[in-house]
PDB file of C-alpha atoms in Angstrom:
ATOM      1  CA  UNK A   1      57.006  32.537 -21.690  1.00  0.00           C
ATOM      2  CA  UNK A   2      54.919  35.383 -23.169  1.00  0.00           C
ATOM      3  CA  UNK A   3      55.635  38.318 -25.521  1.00  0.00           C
ATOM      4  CA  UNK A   4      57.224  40.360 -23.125  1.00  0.00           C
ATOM      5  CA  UNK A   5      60.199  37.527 -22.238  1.00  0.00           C
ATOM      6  CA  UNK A   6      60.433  36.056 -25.464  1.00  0.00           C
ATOM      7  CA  UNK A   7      61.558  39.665 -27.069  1.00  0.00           C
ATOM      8  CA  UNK A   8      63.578  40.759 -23.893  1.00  0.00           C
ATOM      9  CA  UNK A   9      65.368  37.797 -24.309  1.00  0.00           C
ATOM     10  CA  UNK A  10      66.437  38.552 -27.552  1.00  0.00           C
ATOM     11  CA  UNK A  11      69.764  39.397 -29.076  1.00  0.00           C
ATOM     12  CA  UNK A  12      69.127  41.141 -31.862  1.00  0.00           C
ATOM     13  CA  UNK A  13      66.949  42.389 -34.239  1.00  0.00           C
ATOM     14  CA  UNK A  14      66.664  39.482 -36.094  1.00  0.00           C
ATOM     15  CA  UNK A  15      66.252  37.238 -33.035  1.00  0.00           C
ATOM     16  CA  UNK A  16      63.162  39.587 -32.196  1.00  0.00           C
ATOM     17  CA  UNK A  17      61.276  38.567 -35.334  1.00  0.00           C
ATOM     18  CA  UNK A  18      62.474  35.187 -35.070  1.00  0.00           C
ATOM     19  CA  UNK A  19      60.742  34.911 -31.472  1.00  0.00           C
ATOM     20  CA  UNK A  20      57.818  36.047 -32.685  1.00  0.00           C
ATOM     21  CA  UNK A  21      57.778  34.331 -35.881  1.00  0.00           C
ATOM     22  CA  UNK A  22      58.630  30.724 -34.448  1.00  0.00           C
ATOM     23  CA  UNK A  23      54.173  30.246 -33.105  1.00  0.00           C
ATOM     24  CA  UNK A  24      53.494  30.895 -36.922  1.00  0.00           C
ATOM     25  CA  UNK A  25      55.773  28.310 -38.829  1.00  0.00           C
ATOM     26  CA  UNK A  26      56.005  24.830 -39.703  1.00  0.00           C
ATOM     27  CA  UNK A  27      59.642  23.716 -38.319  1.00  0.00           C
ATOM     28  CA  UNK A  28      60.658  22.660 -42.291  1.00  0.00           C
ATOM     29  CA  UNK A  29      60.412  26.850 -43.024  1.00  0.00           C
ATOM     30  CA  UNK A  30      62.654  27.486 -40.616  1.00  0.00           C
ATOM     31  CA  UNK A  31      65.545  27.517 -42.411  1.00  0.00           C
ATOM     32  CA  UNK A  32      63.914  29.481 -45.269  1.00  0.00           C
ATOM     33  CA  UNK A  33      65.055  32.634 -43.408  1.00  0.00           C
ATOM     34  CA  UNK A  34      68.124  35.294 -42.619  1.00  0.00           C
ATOM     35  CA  UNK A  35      70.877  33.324 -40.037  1.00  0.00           C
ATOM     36  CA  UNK A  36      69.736  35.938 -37.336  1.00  0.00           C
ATOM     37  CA  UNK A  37      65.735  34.786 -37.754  1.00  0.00           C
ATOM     38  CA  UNK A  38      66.474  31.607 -37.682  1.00  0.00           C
ATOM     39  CA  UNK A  39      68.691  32.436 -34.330  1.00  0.00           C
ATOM     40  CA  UNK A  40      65.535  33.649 -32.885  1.00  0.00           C
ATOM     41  CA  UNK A  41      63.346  30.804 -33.792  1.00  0.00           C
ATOM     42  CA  UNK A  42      66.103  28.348 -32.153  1.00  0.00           C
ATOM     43  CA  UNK A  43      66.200  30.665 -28.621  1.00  0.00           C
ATOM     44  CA  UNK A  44      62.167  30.697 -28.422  1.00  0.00           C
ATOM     45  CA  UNK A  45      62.099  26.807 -28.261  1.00  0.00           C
ATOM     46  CA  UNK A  46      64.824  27.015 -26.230  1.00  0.00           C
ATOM     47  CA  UNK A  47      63.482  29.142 -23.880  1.00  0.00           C
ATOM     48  CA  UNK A  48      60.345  26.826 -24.105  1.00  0.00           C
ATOM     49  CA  UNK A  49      61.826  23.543 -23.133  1.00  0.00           C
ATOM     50  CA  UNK A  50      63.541  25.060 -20.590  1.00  0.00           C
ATOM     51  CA  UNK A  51      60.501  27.053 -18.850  1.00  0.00           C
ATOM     52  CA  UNK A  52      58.281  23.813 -19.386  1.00  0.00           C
ATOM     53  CA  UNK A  53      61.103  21.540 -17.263  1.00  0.00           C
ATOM     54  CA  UNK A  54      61.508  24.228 -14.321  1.00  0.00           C
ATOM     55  CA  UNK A  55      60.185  23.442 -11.379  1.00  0.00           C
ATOM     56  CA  UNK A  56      59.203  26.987 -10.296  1.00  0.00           C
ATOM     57  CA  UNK A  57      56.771  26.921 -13.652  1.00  0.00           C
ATOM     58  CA  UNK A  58      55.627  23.634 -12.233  1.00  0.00           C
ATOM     59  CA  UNK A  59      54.276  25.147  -8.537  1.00  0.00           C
ATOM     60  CA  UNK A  60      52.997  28.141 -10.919  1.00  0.00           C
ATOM     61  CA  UNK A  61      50.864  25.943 -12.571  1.00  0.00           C
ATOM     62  CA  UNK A  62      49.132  24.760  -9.592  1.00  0.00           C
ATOM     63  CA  UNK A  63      47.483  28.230  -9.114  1.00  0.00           C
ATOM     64  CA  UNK A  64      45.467  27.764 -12.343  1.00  0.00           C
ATOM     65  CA  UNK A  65      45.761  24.071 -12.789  1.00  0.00           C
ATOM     66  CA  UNK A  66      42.044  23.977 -10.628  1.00  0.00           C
ATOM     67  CA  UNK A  67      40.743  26.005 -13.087  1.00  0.00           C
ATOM     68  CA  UNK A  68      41.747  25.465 -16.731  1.00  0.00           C
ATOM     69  CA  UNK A  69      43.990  22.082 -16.519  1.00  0.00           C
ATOM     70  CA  UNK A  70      46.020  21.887 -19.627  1.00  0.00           C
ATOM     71  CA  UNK A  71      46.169  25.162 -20.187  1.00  0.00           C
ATOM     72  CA  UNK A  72      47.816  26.429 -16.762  1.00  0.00           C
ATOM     73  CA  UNK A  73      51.408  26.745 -18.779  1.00  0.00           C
ATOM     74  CA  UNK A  74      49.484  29.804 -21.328  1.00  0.00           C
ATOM     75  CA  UNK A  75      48.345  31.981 -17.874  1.00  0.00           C
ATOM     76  CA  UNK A  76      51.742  31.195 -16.085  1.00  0.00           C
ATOM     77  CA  UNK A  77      53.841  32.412 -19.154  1.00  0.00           C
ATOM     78  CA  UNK A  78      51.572  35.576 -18.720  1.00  0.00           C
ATOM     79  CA  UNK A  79      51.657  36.296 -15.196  1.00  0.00           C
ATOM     80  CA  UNK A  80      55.567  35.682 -15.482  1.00  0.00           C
ATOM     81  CA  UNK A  81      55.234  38.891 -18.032  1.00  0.00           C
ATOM     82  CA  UNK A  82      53.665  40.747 -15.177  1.00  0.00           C
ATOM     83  CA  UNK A  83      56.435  39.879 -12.844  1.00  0.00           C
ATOM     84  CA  UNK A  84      59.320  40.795 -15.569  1.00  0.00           C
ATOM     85  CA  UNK A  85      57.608  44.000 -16.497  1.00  0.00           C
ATOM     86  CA  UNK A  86      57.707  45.406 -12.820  1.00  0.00           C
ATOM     87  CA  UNK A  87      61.049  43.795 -12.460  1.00  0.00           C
ATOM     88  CA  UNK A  88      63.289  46.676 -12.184  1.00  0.00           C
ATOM     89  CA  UNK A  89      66.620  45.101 -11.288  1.00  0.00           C
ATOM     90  CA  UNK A  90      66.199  44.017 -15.395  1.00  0.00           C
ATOM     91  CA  UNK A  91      65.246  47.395 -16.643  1.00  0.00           C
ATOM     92  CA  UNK A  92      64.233  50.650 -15.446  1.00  0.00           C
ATOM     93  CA  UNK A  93      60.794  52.089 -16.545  1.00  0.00           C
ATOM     94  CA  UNK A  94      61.815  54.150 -19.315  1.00  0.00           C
ATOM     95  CA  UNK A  95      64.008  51.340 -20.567  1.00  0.00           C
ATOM     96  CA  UNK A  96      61.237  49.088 -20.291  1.00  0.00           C
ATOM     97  CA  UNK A  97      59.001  51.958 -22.686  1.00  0.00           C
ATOM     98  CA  UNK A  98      62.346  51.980 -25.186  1.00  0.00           C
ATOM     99  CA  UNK A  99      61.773  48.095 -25.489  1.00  0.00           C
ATOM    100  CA  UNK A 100      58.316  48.031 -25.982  1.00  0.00           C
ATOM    101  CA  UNK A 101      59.271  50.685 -29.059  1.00  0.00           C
ATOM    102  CA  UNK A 102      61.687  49.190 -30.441  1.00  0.00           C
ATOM    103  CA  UNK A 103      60.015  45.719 -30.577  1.00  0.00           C
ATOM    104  CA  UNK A 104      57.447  47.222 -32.429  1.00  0.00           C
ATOM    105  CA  UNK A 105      59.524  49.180 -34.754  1.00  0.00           C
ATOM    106  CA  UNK A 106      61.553  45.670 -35.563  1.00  0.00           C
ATOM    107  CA  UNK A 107      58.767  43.625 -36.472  1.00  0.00           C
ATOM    108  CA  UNK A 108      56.967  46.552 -38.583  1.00  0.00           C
ATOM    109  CA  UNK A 109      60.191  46.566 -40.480  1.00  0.00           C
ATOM    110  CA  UNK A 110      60.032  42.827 -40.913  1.00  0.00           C
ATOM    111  CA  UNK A 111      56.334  42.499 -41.750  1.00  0.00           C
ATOM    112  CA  UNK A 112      56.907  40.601 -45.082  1.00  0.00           C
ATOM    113  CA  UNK A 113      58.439  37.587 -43.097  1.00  0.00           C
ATOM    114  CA  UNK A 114      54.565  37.074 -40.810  1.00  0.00           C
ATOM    115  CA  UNK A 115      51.342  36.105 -42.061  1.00  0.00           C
ATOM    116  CA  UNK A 116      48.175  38.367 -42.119  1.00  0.00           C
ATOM    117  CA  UNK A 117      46.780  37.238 -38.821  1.00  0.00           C
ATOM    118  CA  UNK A 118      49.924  38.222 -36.993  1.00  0.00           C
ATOM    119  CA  UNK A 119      50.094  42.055 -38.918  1.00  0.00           C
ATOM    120  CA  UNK A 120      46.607  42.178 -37.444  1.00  0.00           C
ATOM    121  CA  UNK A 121      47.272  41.551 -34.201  1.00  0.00           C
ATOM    122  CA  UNK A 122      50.533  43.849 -34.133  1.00  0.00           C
ATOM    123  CA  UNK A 123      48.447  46.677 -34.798  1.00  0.00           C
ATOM    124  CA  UNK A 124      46.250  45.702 -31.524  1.00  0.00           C
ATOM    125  CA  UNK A 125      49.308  45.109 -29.655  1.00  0.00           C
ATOM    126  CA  UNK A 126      50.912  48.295 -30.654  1.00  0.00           C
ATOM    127  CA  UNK A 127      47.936  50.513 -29.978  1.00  0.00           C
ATOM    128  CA  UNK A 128      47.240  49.250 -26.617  1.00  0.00           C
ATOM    129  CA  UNK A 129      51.283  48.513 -25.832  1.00  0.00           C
ATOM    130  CA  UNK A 130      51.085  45.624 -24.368  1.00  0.00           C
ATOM    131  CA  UNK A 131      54.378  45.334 -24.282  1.00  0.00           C
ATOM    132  CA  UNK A 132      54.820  48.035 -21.617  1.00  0.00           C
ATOM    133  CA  UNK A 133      51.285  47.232 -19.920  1.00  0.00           C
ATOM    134  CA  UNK A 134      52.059  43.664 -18.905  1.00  0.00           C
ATOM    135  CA  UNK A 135      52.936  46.075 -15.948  1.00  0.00           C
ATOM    136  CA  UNK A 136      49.649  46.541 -14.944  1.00  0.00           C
ATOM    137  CA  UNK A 137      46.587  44.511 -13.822  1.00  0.00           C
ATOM    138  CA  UNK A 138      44.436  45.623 -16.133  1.00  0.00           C
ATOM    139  CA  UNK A 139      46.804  44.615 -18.671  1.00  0.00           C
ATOM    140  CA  UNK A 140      47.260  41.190 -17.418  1.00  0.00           C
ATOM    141  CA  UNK A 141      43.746  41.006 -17.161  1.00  0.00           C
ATOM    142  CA  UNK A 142      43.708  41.892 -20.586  1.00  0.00           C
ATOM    143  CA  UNK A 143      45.941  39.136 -21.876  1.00  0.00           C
ATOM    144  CA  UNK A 144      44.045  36.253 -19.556  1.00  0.00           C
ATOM    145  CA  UNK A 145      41.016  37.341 -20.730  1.00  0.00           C
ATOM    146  CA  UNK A 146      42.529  37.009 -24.714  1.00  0.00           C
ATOM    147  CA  UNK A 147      43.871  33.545 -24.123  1.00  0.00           C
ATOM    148  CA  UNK A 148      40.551  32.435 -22.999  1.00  0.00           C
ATOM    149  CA  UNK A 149      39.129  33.861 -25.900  1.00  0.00           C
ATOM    150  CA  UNK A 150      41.288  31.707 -27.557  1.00  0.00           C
ATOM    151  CA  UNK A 151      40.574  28.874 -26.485  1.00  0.00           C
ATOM    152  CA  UNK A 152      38.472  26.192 -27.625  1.00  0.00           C
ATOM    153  CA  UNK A 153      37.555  24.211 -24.714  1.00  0.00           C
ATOM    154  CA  UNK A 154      37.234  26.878 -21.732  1.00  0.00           C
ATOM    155  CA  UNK A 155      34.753  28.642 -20.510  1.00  0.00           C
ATOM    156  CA  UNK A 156      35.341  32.503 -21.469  1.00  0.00           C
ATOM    157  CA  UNK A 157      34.183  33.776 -17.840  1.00  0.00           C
ATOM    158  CA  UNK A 158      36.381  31.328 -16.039  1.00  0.00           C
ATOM    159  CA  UNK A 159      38.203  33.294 -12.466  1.00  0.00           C
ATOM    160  CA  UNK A 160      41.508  33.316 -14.332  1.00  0.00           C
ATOM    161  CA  UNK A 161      42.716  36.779 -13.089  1.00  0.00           C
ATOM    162  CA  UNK A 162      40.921  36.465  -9.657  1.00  0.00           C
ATOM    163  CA  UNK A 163      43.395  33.471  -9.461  1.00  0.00           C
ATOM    164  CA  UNK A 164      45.910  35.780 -10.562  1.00  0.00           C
ATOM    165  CA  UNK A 165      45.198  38.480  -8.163  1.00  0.00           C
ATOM    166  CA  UNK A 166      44.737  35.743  -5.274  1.00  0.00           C
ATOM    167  CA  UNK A 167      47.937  34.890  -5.648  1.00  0.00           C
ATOM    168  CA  UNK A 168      50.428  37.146  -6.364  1.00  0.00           C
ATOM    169  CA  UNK A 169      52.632  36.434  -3.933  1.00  0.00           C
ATOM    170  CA  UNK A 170      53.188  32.800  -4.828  1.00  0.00           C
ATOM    171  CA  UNK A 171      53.389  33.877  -7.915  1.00  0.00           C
ATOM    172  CA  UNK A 172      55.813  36.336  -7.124  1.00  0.00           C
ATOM    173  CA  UNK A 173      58.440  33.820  -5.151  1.00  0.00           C
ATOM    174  CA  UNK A 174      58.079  31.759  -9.118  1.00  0.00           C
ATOM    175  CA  UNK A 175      59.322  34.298 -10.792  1.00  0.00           C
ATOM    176  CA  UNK A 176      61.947  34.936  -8.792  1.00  0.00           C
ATOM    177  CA  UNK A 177      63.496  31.552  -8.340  1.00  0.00           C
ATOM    178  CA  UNK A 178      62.987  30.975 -12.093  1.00  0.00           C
ATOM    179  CA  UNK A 179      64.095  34.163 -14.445  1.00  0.00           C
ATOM    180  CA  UNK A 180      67.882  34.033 -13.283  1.00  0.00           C
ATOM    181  CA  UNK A 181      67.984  30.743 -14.102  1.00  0.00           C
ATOM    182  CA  UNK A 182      66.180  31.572 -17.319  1.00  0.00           C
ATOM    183  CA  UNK A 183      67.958  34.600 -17.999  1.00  0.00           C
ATOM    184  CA  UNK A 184      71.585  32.576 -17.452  1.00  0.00           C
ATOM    185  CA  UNK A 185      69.835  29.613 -20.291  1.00  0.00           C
ATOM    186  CA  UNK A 186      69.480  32.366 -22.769  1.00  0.00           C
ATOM    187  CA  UNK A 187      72.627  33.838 -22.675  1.00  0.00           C
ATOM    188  CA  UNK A 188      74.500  30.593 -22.657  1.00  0.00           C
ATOM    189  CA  UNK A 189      72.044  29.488 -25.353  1.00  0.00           C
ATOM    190  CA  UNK A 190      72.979  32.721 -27.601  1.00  0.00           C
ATOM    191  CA  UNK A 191      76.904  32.286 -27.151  1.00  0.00           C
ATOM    192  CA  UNK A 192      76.528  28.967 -29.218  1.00  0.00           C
ATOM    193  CA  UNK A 193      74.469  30.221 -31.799  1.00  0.00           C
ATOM    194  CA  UNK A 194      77.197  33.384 -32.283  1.00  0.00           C
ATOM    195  CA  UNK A 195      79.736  30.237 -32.523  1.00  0.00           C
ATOM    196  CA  UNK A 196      77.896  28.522 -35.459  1.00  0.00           C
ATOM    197  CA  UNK A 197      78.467  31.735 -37.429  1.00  0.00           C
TER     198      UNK A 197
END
């Protein structure tokens, strides 16, 4: 999943930077940090594993899998931000604004714990909110166009968000025979870390 899951799917504070923190660590530093981080480092591989195996991520895939291969999984875990962000049984819109806030205001309180590249892209992702954008198209568009940027062996003017746009509706029926199941994962996954305290 993308930024938008991983910290919705959070418990805590600490969890938060721990989600966030787990793409920027060797796994030997994990236990270098606060119980509650390290909490959050455990549920984003958790929520990893268990996204990779599902097989509504599987039939995702297949939308993009024409066009990028290997790297279907990084445009699925953004177009399943999409579908969370204008999922309103999970939040309403101002709640989903008073996440996107609050996120922000956790990790710029826990800035000491992430390397320099990551404090630099905060202060993108803060300024343009992408948190509370993954809402809309352009926003989405936005983040395709980012992991392409990214990376090294595609083609930066690949259709990704054409793809995207062309189908929605499959993409639509993914989401929602996946994030209950995902959603039920996390919390079972969080009452047995709050039993190894």
């Amino acid at each position: 999943m993308n930024y938008l899951a991983h910290s919705f799917l959070s418990f805590s504070d600490g969890q938060i930077v721990g989600q966030f923190l787990e793409d920027h660590i060797r796994n030997k530093q994990r236990f270098s940090f606060p119980k509650d981080i390290q909490d959050g480092i455990t549920m984003h591989r958790a929520i990893d594993t268990f996204t990779d195996a599902h097989p509504a991520i599987h039939e995702a895939k297949k939308v993009f899998s024409p066009l990028v291969r290997l790297y279907s999984g990084a445009f699925v875990d953004v177009s399943m931000d999409y579908f969370l962000a204008t999922d309103f049984s999970q939040n309403s819109l101002p709640g989903w604004k008073n996440h996107s806030l609050n996120v922000y205001k956790v990790l710029n309180e826990n800035l000491e714990y992430f390397p320099e590249n990551f404090r630099r892209m905060l202060e993108k992702m803060e300024y343009d909110d992408w948190l509370y954008n993954y809402r809309e198209d352009w926003g989405i568009k936005f983040s395709m166009q980012n992991v392409l940027n990214k990376a090294k062996y595609l083609d930066k003017d690949i259709p990704v968000f054409q793809a995207f746009l062309d189908h929605k509706d499959i993409l639509q029926k993914c989401y929602d025979d996946f994030f209950p199941d995902l959603l039920a994962h996390a919390k079972a996954e969080n009452a047995l870390l709050q039993l190894e305290m």
